[in-house]
Coordinates of C-alpha atoms in Angstrom, one line a residue:
M9 CA 15.1 17.0 -32.5
D10 CA 14.2 21.1 -32.4
F11 CA 12.7 23.1 -28.8
T12 CA 9.4 22.9 -31.0
E13 CA 9.6 19.1 -31.4
R14 CA 10.6 17.8 -27.9
L15 CA 8.3 20.5 -26.7
I16 CA 5.4 19.3 -28.7
Q17 CA 6.2 15.8 -27.7
D18 CA 6.6 16.8 -23.7
Y19 CA 2.9 17.7 -23.6
A20 CA 1.2 15.8 -26.3
K21 CA -0.7 14.2 -24.2
R22 CA -2.0 17.1 -22.2
I23 CA -2.8 18.8 -25.4
W24 CA -5.6 15.7 -26.2
G25 CA -6.2 16.0 -23.0
F26 CA -8.1 19.6 -23.2
A27 CA -9.3 18.7 -26.4
Y28 CA -11.6 15.9 -25.9
A29 CA -12.3 17.5 -22.0
K30 CA -13.6 20.0 -24.4
T31 CA -15.8 18.5 -27.5
N32 CA -16.5 15.0 -26.3
D33 CA -15.4 13.8 -29.2
V34 CA -13.0 11.7 -30.5
H35 CA -12.3 12.7 -33.6
N36 CA -13.8 16.7 -33.0
A37 CA -10.6 16.2 -30.0
G38 CA -8.0 14.8 -33.1
D39 CA -8.5 17.9 -35.5
L40 CA -8.7 20.1 -32.5
S41 CA -5.5 18.6 -31.1
Q42 CA -4.2 19.1 -34.7
E43 CA -4.6 22.9 -34.8
I44 CA -3.2 23.5 -31.1
I45 CA 0.2 21.5 -32.5
V46 CA -0.2 23.8 -35.5
A47 CA -0.3 27.0 -33.4
L48 CA 2.5 25.8 -30.8
C49 CA 4.6 25.2 -34.4
D50 CA 6.4 28.7 -34.5
G51 CA 10.3 28.8 -35.2
A52 CA 11.1 31.3 -33.3
L53 CA 9.5 30.1 -29.9
A54 CA 12.8 28.8 -28.5
D55 CA 13.5 32.6 -28.9
K56 CA 10.6 34.2 -26.7
G57 CA 12.4 33.5 -22.8
I58 CA 9.0 31.8 -22.1
D59 CA 8.9 31.5 -18.2
N60 CA 5.9 29.6 -17.4
M61 CA 5.4 27.4 -20.3
D62 CA 2.6 25.5 -18.9
G63 CA 0.9 28.4 -18.6
Y64 CA 1.9 29.5 -22.5
I65 CA 0.7 26.6 -23.5
Y66 CA -2.7 26.4 -21.9
R67 CA -3.3 30.1 -23.4
I68 CA -2.3 28.9 -26.5
C69 CA -4.9 25.5 -26.2
C70 CA -7.9 28.4 -25.0
Y71 CA -7.3 30.8 -27.8
T72 CA -7.4 27.5 -30.6
W73 CA -10.3 26.4 -29.0
S74 CA -11.8 29.4 -29.5
K75 CA -11.3 29.8 -32.8
Y76 CA -12.0 26.5 -33.5
L77 CA -15.6 27.2 -31.4
R78 CA -16.5 29.7 -33.8
K79 CA -15.7 27.7 -36.9
N80 CA -17.4 24.4 -36.3
K81 CA -20.7 26.6 -34.6
P82 CA -22.8 26.2 -37.7
G83 CA -22.1 23.1 -38.4
W84 CA -22.8 21.7 -34.7
E85 CA -26.2 23.3 -34.9
A86 CA -26.8 21.6 -37.7
L87 CA -26.9 18.4 -35.5
H88 CA -28.1 19.4 -32.1
N89 CA -24.7 19.0 -30.7
G90 CA -26.3 20.3 -27.4
G91 CA -23.5 20.0 -25.1
T92 CA -21.1 21.8 -27.2
I93 CA -23.0 24.4 -28.2
Q94 CA -24.9 25.1 -24.4
Y95 CA -23.0 28.0 -23.6
M96 CA -23.0 30.1 -27.0
E97 CA -25.0 32.9 -26.9
S98 CA -24.7 33.5 -30.6
G99 CA -21.9 34.1 -32.8
D100 CA -20.8 37.2 -31.4
N101 CA -20.0 36.1 -28.1
I102 CA -18.6 33.0 -28.3
E103 CA -15.4 33.3 -26.3
A104 CA -17.1 35.7 -23.4
A105 CA -19.4 32.6 -23.2
L106 CA -16.7 30.0 -23.3
I107 CA -14.7 32.1 -20.9
H108 CA -17.7 33.0 -18.4
N109 CA -18.9 29.2 -18.6
E110 CA -15.5 27.6 -17.8
L111 CA -14.8 30.3 -14.8
M112 CA -18.2 29.8 -13.4
G113 CA -17.3 25.7 -13.2
K114 CA -13.7 26.5 -11.9
L115 CA -15.2 28.6 -8.9
R116 CA -17.5 26.1 -7.7
Q117 CA -15.1 22.9 -8.4
E118 CA -12.7 25.6 -6.1
I119 CA -14.9 26.2 -3.3
M120 CA -15.7 22.4 -2.9
Y121 CA -11.8 22.3 -2.3
L122 CA -11.7 24.3 0.7
G123 CA -11.7 23.4 4.2
K124 CA -14.8 22.9 5.8
M125 CA -15.3 26.5 7.6
K126 CA -14.4 28.4 4.5
R127 CA -16.8 26.7 2.4
D128 CA -19.8 26.5 4.7
I129 CA -19.4 30.4 5.5
T130 CA -18.5 31.2 1.3
V131 CA -21.5 29.2 0.6
M132 CA -24.0 30.8 2.8
Y133 CA -22.8 34.3 2.0
Y134 CA -22.2 34.0 -1.6
Y135 CA -25.0 31.0 -2.8
E136 CA -27.8 31.4 0.3
N137 CA -27.5 35.5 0.6
K138 CA -27.0 35.1 4.0
R139 CA -25.4 38.4 6.2
G140 CA -22.3 38.0 8.4
E141 CA -24.2 37.9 11.9
D142 CA -26.1 35.5 10.7
I143 CA -23.3 33.4 10.0
A144 CA -21.6 34.5 12.9
R145 CA -25.0 33.0 15.1
L146 CA -25.4 29.9 13.2
L147 CA -22.0 28.8 13.7
G148 CA -21.1 30.0 16.9
I149 CA -18.1 32.2 16.4
P150 CA -18.0 36.0 16.3
A151 CA -18.9 38.0 13.3
S152 CA -15.5 38.8 13.1
T153 CA -13.8 35.5 12.5
V154 CA -16.5 35.2 10.1
R155 CA -15.2 37.5 8.2
W156 CA -11.9 36.7 8.4
H157 CA -12.7 34.1 6.6
L158 CA -14.2 34.9 3.7
S159 CA -11.0 37.6 3.2
Q160 CA -9.2 34.5 3.1
A161 CA -11.6 32.2 1.3
K162 CA -11.7 35.2 -1.3
T163 CA -7.7 35.3 -1.4
D164 CA -7.8 31.7 -1.6
L165 CA -10.0 31.5 -4.7
R166 CA -8.8 34.5 -6.4
E167 CA -5.3 32.9 -6.4
R168 CA -6.7 29.6 -7.8
L169 CA -8.7 31.1 -10.7
R170 CA -5.2 33.1 -11.5
L171 CA -3.3 29.4 -11.8
P172 CA -5.6 27.5 -14.2
T173 CA -2.6 25.0 -14.9
E174 CA -1.2 24.5 -11.4
N175 CA -2.7 21.1 -11.2
S176 CA -3.1 20.1 -14.6
G177 CA -1.4 17.3 -15.1
I178 CA -3.7 14.2 -13.8
Y179 CA -3.3 12.4 -10.5
K180 CA -2.6 8.5 -10.9
P181 CA -4.5 7.1 -8.5
V182 CA -2.9 4.4 -6.5
R183 CA -4.1 0.8 -4.5
L184 CA -2.3 0.1 -1.9
S185 CA -1.2 -3.2 -0.3
T186 CA -1.8 -2.8 3.4
G187 CA -1.5 -4.7 6.5
R188 CA -0.1 -4.1 10.2
N189 CA 2.9 -5.1 11.9
G190 CA 1.9 -6.5 15.8
W191 CA -1.1 -6.6 17.8
G192 CA -4.2 -5.5 18.0
E193 CA -8.0 -6.7 18.5
Q194 CA -9.2 -5.4 15.2
V195 CA -8.4 -6.5 11.9
D196 CA -8.2 -2.9 9.9
P197 CA -8.9 -0.1 12.7
C198 CA -8.4 2.9 10.5
G199 CA -10.4 1.3 7.1
L200 CA -7.1 1.5 5.3
H201 CA -7.4 -2.2 4.1
T202 CA -10.8 -1.4 2.3
D203 CA -10.5 2.5 1.3
V204 CA -9.2 3.5 -1.6
L205 CA -9.6 7.2 -1.0
M206 CA -7.9 6.9 2.5
Q207 CA -4.7 5.1 1.0
N208 CA -4.5 7.6 -1.5
I209 CA -5.1 11.2 1.6
C210 CA -1.8 8.9 2.9
W211 CA 0.2 9.0 -0.4
V212 CA -0.3 12.5 -1.6
C213 CA 0.8 13.2 2.1
H214 CA 3.9 11.0 2.3
G215 CA 6.7 13.0 2.9
R216 CA 4.9 16.1 3.2
A217 CA 2.7 18.4 4.7
L218 CA -0.6 19.6 2.4
T219 CA -3.7 21.2 4.0
V220 CA -7.0 20.1 3.3
E221 CA -7.6 22.5 0.6
E222 CA -4.7 21.2 -1.0
I223 CA -5.3 17.5 -0.5
A224 CA -8.7 17.8 -1.9
R225 CA -7.3 19.7 -5.1
T226 CA -4.3 17.3 -5.8
L227 CA -6.8 14.0 -5.6
G228 CA -9.5 16.3 -7.2
V229 CA -12.0 15.3 -4.2
A230 CA -14.4 18.0 -2.4
A231 CA -12.9 18.6 1.0
V232 CA -15.9 17.3 2.5
Y233 CA -15.1 13.6 1.3
L234 CA -12.0 14.0 3.4
E235 CA -12.5 15.5 6.8
D236 CA -13.8 12.5 8.3
K237 CA -11.3 10.3 6.8
L238 CA -8.3 12.7 8.3
D239 CA -9.9 12.9 11.3
R240 CA -10.0 8.7 11.2
L241 CA -6.8 9.0 10.4
L242 CA -5.2 11.2 13.3
E243 CA -7.0 9.6 15.8
L244 CA -4.8 6.5 15.4
D245 CA -1.7 8.4 15.1
Y246 CA -1.5 7.3 10.9
M247 CA -1.3 11.0 10.4
R248 CA -0.7 14.4 12.0
R249 CA -1.0 17.9 12.2
V250 CA 1.7 20.1 11.0
Q251 CA 1.6 23.5 11.5
K252 CA -1.9 23.6 13.1
N253 CA -3.7 23.5 9.3
K254 CA -2.0 20.3 7.4
Y255 CA -1.3 16.8 7.4
Q256 CA 1.5 14.7 6.7
T257 CA 1.3 10.8 7.1
R258 CA 2.8 9.3 10.0
F259 CA 4.2 6.1 8.9
F260 CA 6.3 5.0 5.9
I261 CA 5.2 4.0 2.6
P262 CA 8.3 2.1 0.6
D263 CA 8.0 3.4 -3.2
A264 CA 9.1 1.2 -6.3
R265 CA 12.7 2.3 -6.0
Y266 CA 12.9 1.1 -2.2
Q267 CA 11.2 -2.2 -2.6
L268 CA 13.2 -3.3 -5.7
T269 CA 16.3 -2.4 -3.8
E270 CA 14.9 -5.0 -1.1
R271 CA 14.5 -7.4 -3.0
E272 CA 17.4 -7.0 -5.1
F273 CA 18.7 -7.3 -2.1
H274 CA 17.2 -10.2 -0.9
L275 CA 18.3 -12.0 -4.2
E276 CA 21.8 -11.4 -4.0
H277 CA 22.5 -12.1 -0.3
T278 CA 20.0 -14.7 0.9
W279 CA 21.2 -17.8 -0.8
P280 CA 24.3 -19.1 1.0
M281 CA 22.1 -18.9 4.5
A282 CA 19.5 -21.1 2.0
E283 CA 21.1 -24.0 1.8
Q284 CA 23.1 -23.7 5.4
F285 CA 19.5 -24.0 6.5
H286 CA 18.6 -27.3 4.1
H287 CA 21.6 -28.7 5.6
V288 CA 20.5 -27.9 9.4
I289 CA 17.0 -29.7 8.4
T290 CA 18.9 -32.5 6.7
E291 CA 20.7 -33.2 9.6
A292 CA 17.7 -33.0 11.8
L293 CA 15.2 -35.5 9.9
P294 CA 16.2 -38.2 11.1
G295 CA 15.6 -37.4 14.8
I296 CA 12.5 -35.5 13.7
K297 CA 10.8 -38.1 12.7
E298 CA 11.7 -40.1 15.6
A299 CA 10.4 -37.0 17.7
V300 CA 6.7 -36.6 15.6
G301 CA 6.5 -40.5 16.5
N302 CA 3.5 -41.0 14.1
S303 CA 6.1 -40.5 11.8
G304 CA 4.7 -43.0 9.0
D305 CA 1.9 -40.6 8.3
F306 CA 4.2 -38.1 6.8
T307 CA 6.8 -38.4 4.1
D308 CA 10.5 -36.8 4.7
D309 CA 10.2 -33.6 2.2
F310 CA 6.7 -32.6 4.0
L311 CA 8.4 -33.3 7.2
I312 CA 11.3 -30.8 6.1
W313 CA 8.2 -28.4 4.6
Q314 CA 7.2 -28.3 7.8
F315 CA 9.8 -28.0 10.0
I316 CA 12.4 -25.8 8.0
P317 CA 10.3 -23.0 8.9
L318 CA 10.4 -23.5 12.7
I319 CA 14.3 -23.4 12.0
I320 CA 14.7 -20.7 10.1
F321 CA 12.0 -18.7 12.5
R322 CA 14.5 -19.3 15.8
T323 CA 17.4 -18.6 14.0
I324 CA 16.5 -15.1 12.5
Q325 CA 14.6 -14.3 15.3
Q326 CA 17.7 -14.8 17.2
I327 CA 19.9 -12.9 15.4
D328 CA 17.9 -10.0 14.5
R329 CA 17.9 -9.0 18.7
V330 CA 21.8 -9.4 18.9
M331 CA 22.1 -6.9 15.9
I332 CA 19.4 -4.9 17.2
E333 CA 21.9 -4.8 20.0
R334 CA 25.3 -4.3 18.5
H335 CA 23.7 -1.1 16.6
G336 CA 21.3 0.5 18.9
L337 CA 18.3 0.1 16.7
Q338 CA 16.0 -0.4 19.9
H339 CA 12.1 0.1 18.9
A340 CA 8.7 -0.2 19.8
S341 CA 5.8 -0.7 18.0
P342 CA 3.4 2.4 18.6
R343 CA 0.1 2.4 21.3
R344 CA -2.5 2.5 19.5
K345 CA -6.2 4.8 20.9
D346 CA -7.8 1.3 19.8
G347 CA -5.3 -0.1 22.8
G348 CA -3.2 -2.3 20.1
R349 CA 0.1 -1.7 19.8
Y350 CA 1.2 -2.3 16.2
W351 CA 3.2 -0.3 12.8
A352 CA 0.4 1.0 10.0
S353 CA 2.1 -1.2 7.1
A354 CA 1.3 0.0 3.3
S355 CA 3.6 0.0 0.0
L356 CA 2.9 0.2 -3.9
R357 CA 1.7 -2.9 -4.8
M358 CA 4.1 -5.2 -6.3
T359 CA 1.7 -6.1 -9.3
D360 CA 1.7 -2.4 -10.2
I361 CA 5.5 -2.4 -9.7
V362 CA 6.8 -4.5 -11.7
E363 CA 4.2 -3.2 -14.4
E364 CA 5.9 0.0 -15.0
H365 CA 9.3 -1.4 -15.1
P366 CA 9.4 -3.6 -17.7
G367 CA 13.4 -3.8 -17.4
L368 CA 13.6 -6.4 -15.1
T369 CA 15.5 -9.5 -14.9
E370 CA 13.7 -12.7 -15.1
E371 CA 14.9 -14.2 -11.6
L372 CA 13.6 -10.5 -10.2
R373 CA 10.6 -10.5 -12.2
E374 CA 9.7 -13.5 -10.6
F375 CA 10.5 -13.2 -7.3
C376 CA 9.2 -10.1 -7.1
L377 CA 5.6 -11.5 -7.9
Q378 CA 5.9 -15.1 -6.3
G379 CA 8.7 -14.7 -3.8
G380 CA 7.5 -12.0 -1.3
G381 CA 5.0 -14.4 0.9
N382 CA 2.2 -13.0 2.8
A383 CA 2.3 -13.7 6.7
I384 CA 4.0 -15.6 9.3
K385 CA 1.4 -16.2 12.2
L386 CA 2.5 -17.3 15.7
P387 CA -1.6 -18.3 17.2
A388 CA -1.9 -19.1 20.8
A389 CA -4.3 -20.4 22.8
G390 CA -4.0 -22.0 26.2
K391 CA -1.6 -24.6 26.1
M392 CA -1.1 -24.3 22.9
H393 CA 1.3 -22.5 20.4
A394 CA 1.7 -23.1 16.3
L395 CA 4.1 -21.2 13.4
Q396 CA 2.8 -21.3 10.3
F397 CA 4.4 -19.2 7.4
D398 CA 2.2 -18.5 4.9
L399 CA 3.5 -18.7 1.0
G400 CA 2.7 -16.8 -1.9
F401 CA 4.3 -19.0 -4.0
L402 CA 2.5 -21.6 -2.6
G403 CA -1.7 -20.1 -2.4
G404 CA -0.8 -17.8 -0.1
H405 CA -3.2 -16.1 3.2
R406 CA -5.0 -18.9 5.2
E407 CA -6.9 -18.8 8.2
F408 CA -5.2 -20.3 11.3
G409 CA -6.1 -18.9 14.8
P410 CA -6.7 -19.7 18.2
A411 CA -9.6 -21.5 17.8
E412 CA -8.4 -23.9 15.1
L413 CA -5.9 -24.2 17.8
A414 CA -7.9 -25.3 20.4
Q415 CA -9.7 -27.0 17.9
L416 CA -6.6 -29.6 17.2
N417 CA -6.1 -30.3 20.7
R418 CA -9.5 -31.5 20.7
V419 CA -9.1 -33.7 18.2
H420 CA -5.9 -34.8 19.8
E421 CA -7.6 -35.8 23.1
L422 CA -9.9 -38.0 21.6
I423 CA -7.6 -39.1 19.1
V424 CA -5.8 -40.8 22.2
S425 CA -8.5 -41.3 24.6
G426 CA -10.9 -43.1 21.5
E427 CA -14.0 -41.5 22.6
A428 CA -17.0 -40.8 20.6
P429 CA -17.0 -38.0 19.5
N430 CA -20.4 -35.4 20.5
S431 CA -22.3 -33.6 18.4
Y432 CA -19.9 -30.5 19.1
D433 CA -16.9 -32.6 18.1
R434 CA -18.0 -33.9 14.8
E435 CA -18.5 -29.9 13.7
I436 CA -15.0 -29.0 14.8
I437 CA -13.8 -32.3 12.8
S438 CA -15.8 -31.3 10.1
N439 CA -14.1 -28.1 10.1
L440 CA -11.0 -29.3 10.5
I441 CA -10.8 -31.9 7.7
R442 CA -12.5 -29.1 5.7
E443 CA -9.3 -26.3 6.3
G444 CA -7.0 -29.4 5.3
Y445 CA -5.6 -30.8 9.0
A446 CA -7.5 -33.3 9.3
A447 CA -8.9 -36.6 7.7
H448 CA -10.1 -39.9 8.2
R449 CA -7.9 -43.0 6.8
D450 CA -8.1 -46.0 7.0
G451 CA -11.6 -45.9 9.6
S452 CA -9.4 -43.6 11.7
L453 CA -9.3 -39.7 12.6
K454 CA -5.6 -38.5 11.7
I455 CA -3.9 -35.2 12.1
L456 CA -2.0 -33.8 9.1
I457 CA 0.5 -31.8 10.7
P458 CA 2.7 -32.6 13.1
Y459 CA 1.5 -32.4 16.3
L460 CA 3.9 -32.3 19.4
T461 CA 3.1 -33.1 23.0
A462 CA 5.6 -30.8 25.2
D463 CA 8.1 -33.4 26.2
R464 CA 8.2 -34.6 21.9
M465 CA 8.4 -30.4 21.5
E466 CA 11.3 -30.3 23.7
A467 CA 13.3 -32.7 21.9
V468 CA 13.0 -31.5 18.9
T469 CA 13.7 -28.2 19.8
D470 CA 17.0 -29.4 21.4
L471 CA 17.5 -31.4 17.9
L472 CA 18.0 -28.0 15.9
Q473 CA 19.5 -26.0 17.9
A474 CA 22.6 -28.5 18.7
C475 CA 22.1 -29.1 14.5
S476 CA 22.2 -25.4 14.3
D477 CA 25.0 -25.2 16.4
K478 CA 26.7 -27.6 14.3
L479 CA 26.2 -26.2 10.8
L480 CA 24.9 -22.7 10.8
D481 CA 27.8 -19.5 10.1
R482 CA 25.6 -17.1 12.8
E483 CA 28.8 -14.5 12.2
G484 CA 28.2 -14.9 8.3
I485 CA 24.6 -14.3 8.4
G486 CA 25.0 -11.5 11.2
S487 CA 27.3 -9.6 8.6
T488 CA 24.5 -10.5 6.0
F489 CA 22.1 -8.0 8.1
H490 CA 24.1 -5.7 8.6
R491 CA 24.9 -5.1 4.7
Y492 CA 21.0 -4.9 4.8
M493 CA 21.2 -2.3 7.6
T494 CA 23.5 0.1 5.4
A495 CA 21.7 -0.5 1.9
M496 CA 18.6 0.0 3.1
N497 CA 19.6 2.8 5.3
K498 CA 20.3 5.2 2.0
E499 CA 16.4 4.0 0.9
I500 CA 14.9 6.1 3.8
P501 CA 13.9 9.5 4.1
D502 CA 15.4 11.7 6.1
F503 CA 11.3 12.3 7.1
V504 CA 11.0 9.0 8.7
E505 CA 11.1 9.2 12.6
D506 CA 13.9 7.4 14.1
N507 CA 11.9 5.0 16.1
E508 CA 10.1 3.7 12.9
R509 CA 13.8 3.9 11.3
N510 CA 15.1 1.6 13.6
H511 CA 12.4 -0.6 13.5
L512 CA 12.9 -0.7 9.4
L513 CA 16.5 -1.4 9.7
S514 CA 16.5 -4.3 11.1
G515 CA 13.7 -5.7 9.3
F516 CA 15.4 -7.8 7.2
S517 CA 13.1 -10.5 6.7
P518 CA 14.1 -13.4 4.1
Y519 CA 12.1 -15.9 6.1
I520 CA 10.1 -16.3 3.1
T521 CA 12.8 -15.6 0.1
I522 CA 14.7 -19.1 1.5
L523 CA 12.2 -21.2 1.3
W524 CA 10.9 -19.1 -2.1
L525 CA 15.0 -20.3 -3.2
L526 CA 15.3 -23.9 -2.1
F527 CA 12.2 -23.9 -3.6
R528 CA 12.9 -22.9 -7.0
N529 CA 16.3 -24.6 -6.6
G530 CA 14.9 -27.6 -6.6
C531 CA 15.7 -28.5 -2.8
L532 CA 12.9 -28.7 -2.0
R533 CA 10.0 -30.6 -3.6
K534 CA 6.6 -29.2 -5.0
P535 CA 3.9 -30.0 -2.1
A536 CA 0.6 -32.1 -3.5
A537 CA -2.6 -30.8 -4.0
E538 CA -3.7 -31.7 -0.3
E539 CA -0.6 -30.9 1.4
V540 CA -0.3 -27.3 0.5
K541 CA -3.7 -25.7 3.0
C542 CA -1.6 -27.3 5.9
I543 CA 2.1 -26.9 4.7
C544 CA 4.3 -25.3 6.8
T545 CA 2.4 -25.3 9.3
V546 CA 3.5 -26.8 13.1
V547 CA 1.7 -27.1 16.2
W548 CA 2.8 -28.3 19.9
E549 CA 1.6 -28.3 23.7
E550 CA 4.0 -26.3 26.5

């Protein structure tokens, strides 16, 4: 493939986009694209020593478009193609009219990309014909400041109009998977979960500091739509100011490479510990059945599903604390202005990553789409506590919090006392039945998950600890943590602050991976549909 062929291949999509934007017609765009490509087929192109190829291609496109207009204007006029000929004043000034209209459109666009102060002053001075003194009085600033902003705006606009191809590529918006890691009253205090524009602001400012104008141009959005969102991001420390007028995202957003590296590590290193945890739960199962008491209501398989998360969670937490201390990775959740303490969490969506990487192995693809899990919840209400794993491959997120815990506590009291439920009791019973945590069976009210009183929970805890001490290779699991830290440290960019870096490096969380591998390899049976509603959930009194 020679130089010209490679050049046309590299620019083909952009040439087509230019042609379609000008003609608004697929057939005309095809004709114009072909003429542009013909104009580029110059055998001496490689010898011209062109420094700015983007600018050269753009000039060829504009030149060919003007010739194309002149040649096709009579036919378009006959077809009353007003959308195309609206700026063609006569057959003699097609090129001048084209340039003028494109310049005016570009100028209006660039003014909208200016920051608030420059934008307001420019519009009032040039479009509303206000004097500098009047603008100063309206804005409450010195007249010299107005003159300075006007001068800066003219400089910025002049530079932008001279560089028509700097952002000629089309920005591809992203949708992020968002959440938080920590504690706070508001689920989405910043609006990041639902506001796609805010997500894209964070994405384009991730790892680089940009002005409002640069963000606006990158996203192709008027600056006025960004300003209140930037204020909100600054307020919660999701973003920071750099060099007075630039903005940079203050939390790490894992890209495709980071996430795939992490998933590959999980698949390669987690199975040995998964087998160990399965041996622990098998060893402990007889004692668990005895401690639960009403074990006749639960199958062995179901009890394994319910209690293996408890073993995994407590063991991983213990080892994680040891590794943090050993490697000096102490960190603290940021304190936010809304009163919460949590990490902002956002990443490229795994479905998008998988779609853009068709060469993934079948196992890795399946794990990426199903094995990532959703959440680990530890709700508490008074003396009541619970642990629940949400599993992506078994349905995903469920609502389960302090309200449900209090309701389960009341139902347990009714079952033990034999007291007749009142109208309020009947309402909470109905809710728990609907959510899958209770049922009427054989004329009796039943709780469908293990509910442990304080003494029974103490017995289960002692049993699980004894079996874990006997069967788990904690040093081996710890070495896996160390390998994770080494592997992922290479993937964390230098701009990430130390506190968050420590948080990320100590973030090896194989909880859901272990269950996915055990399920995929047949160690855990597929739960029934009614069991899925309350799977991986244990409740206990303290």
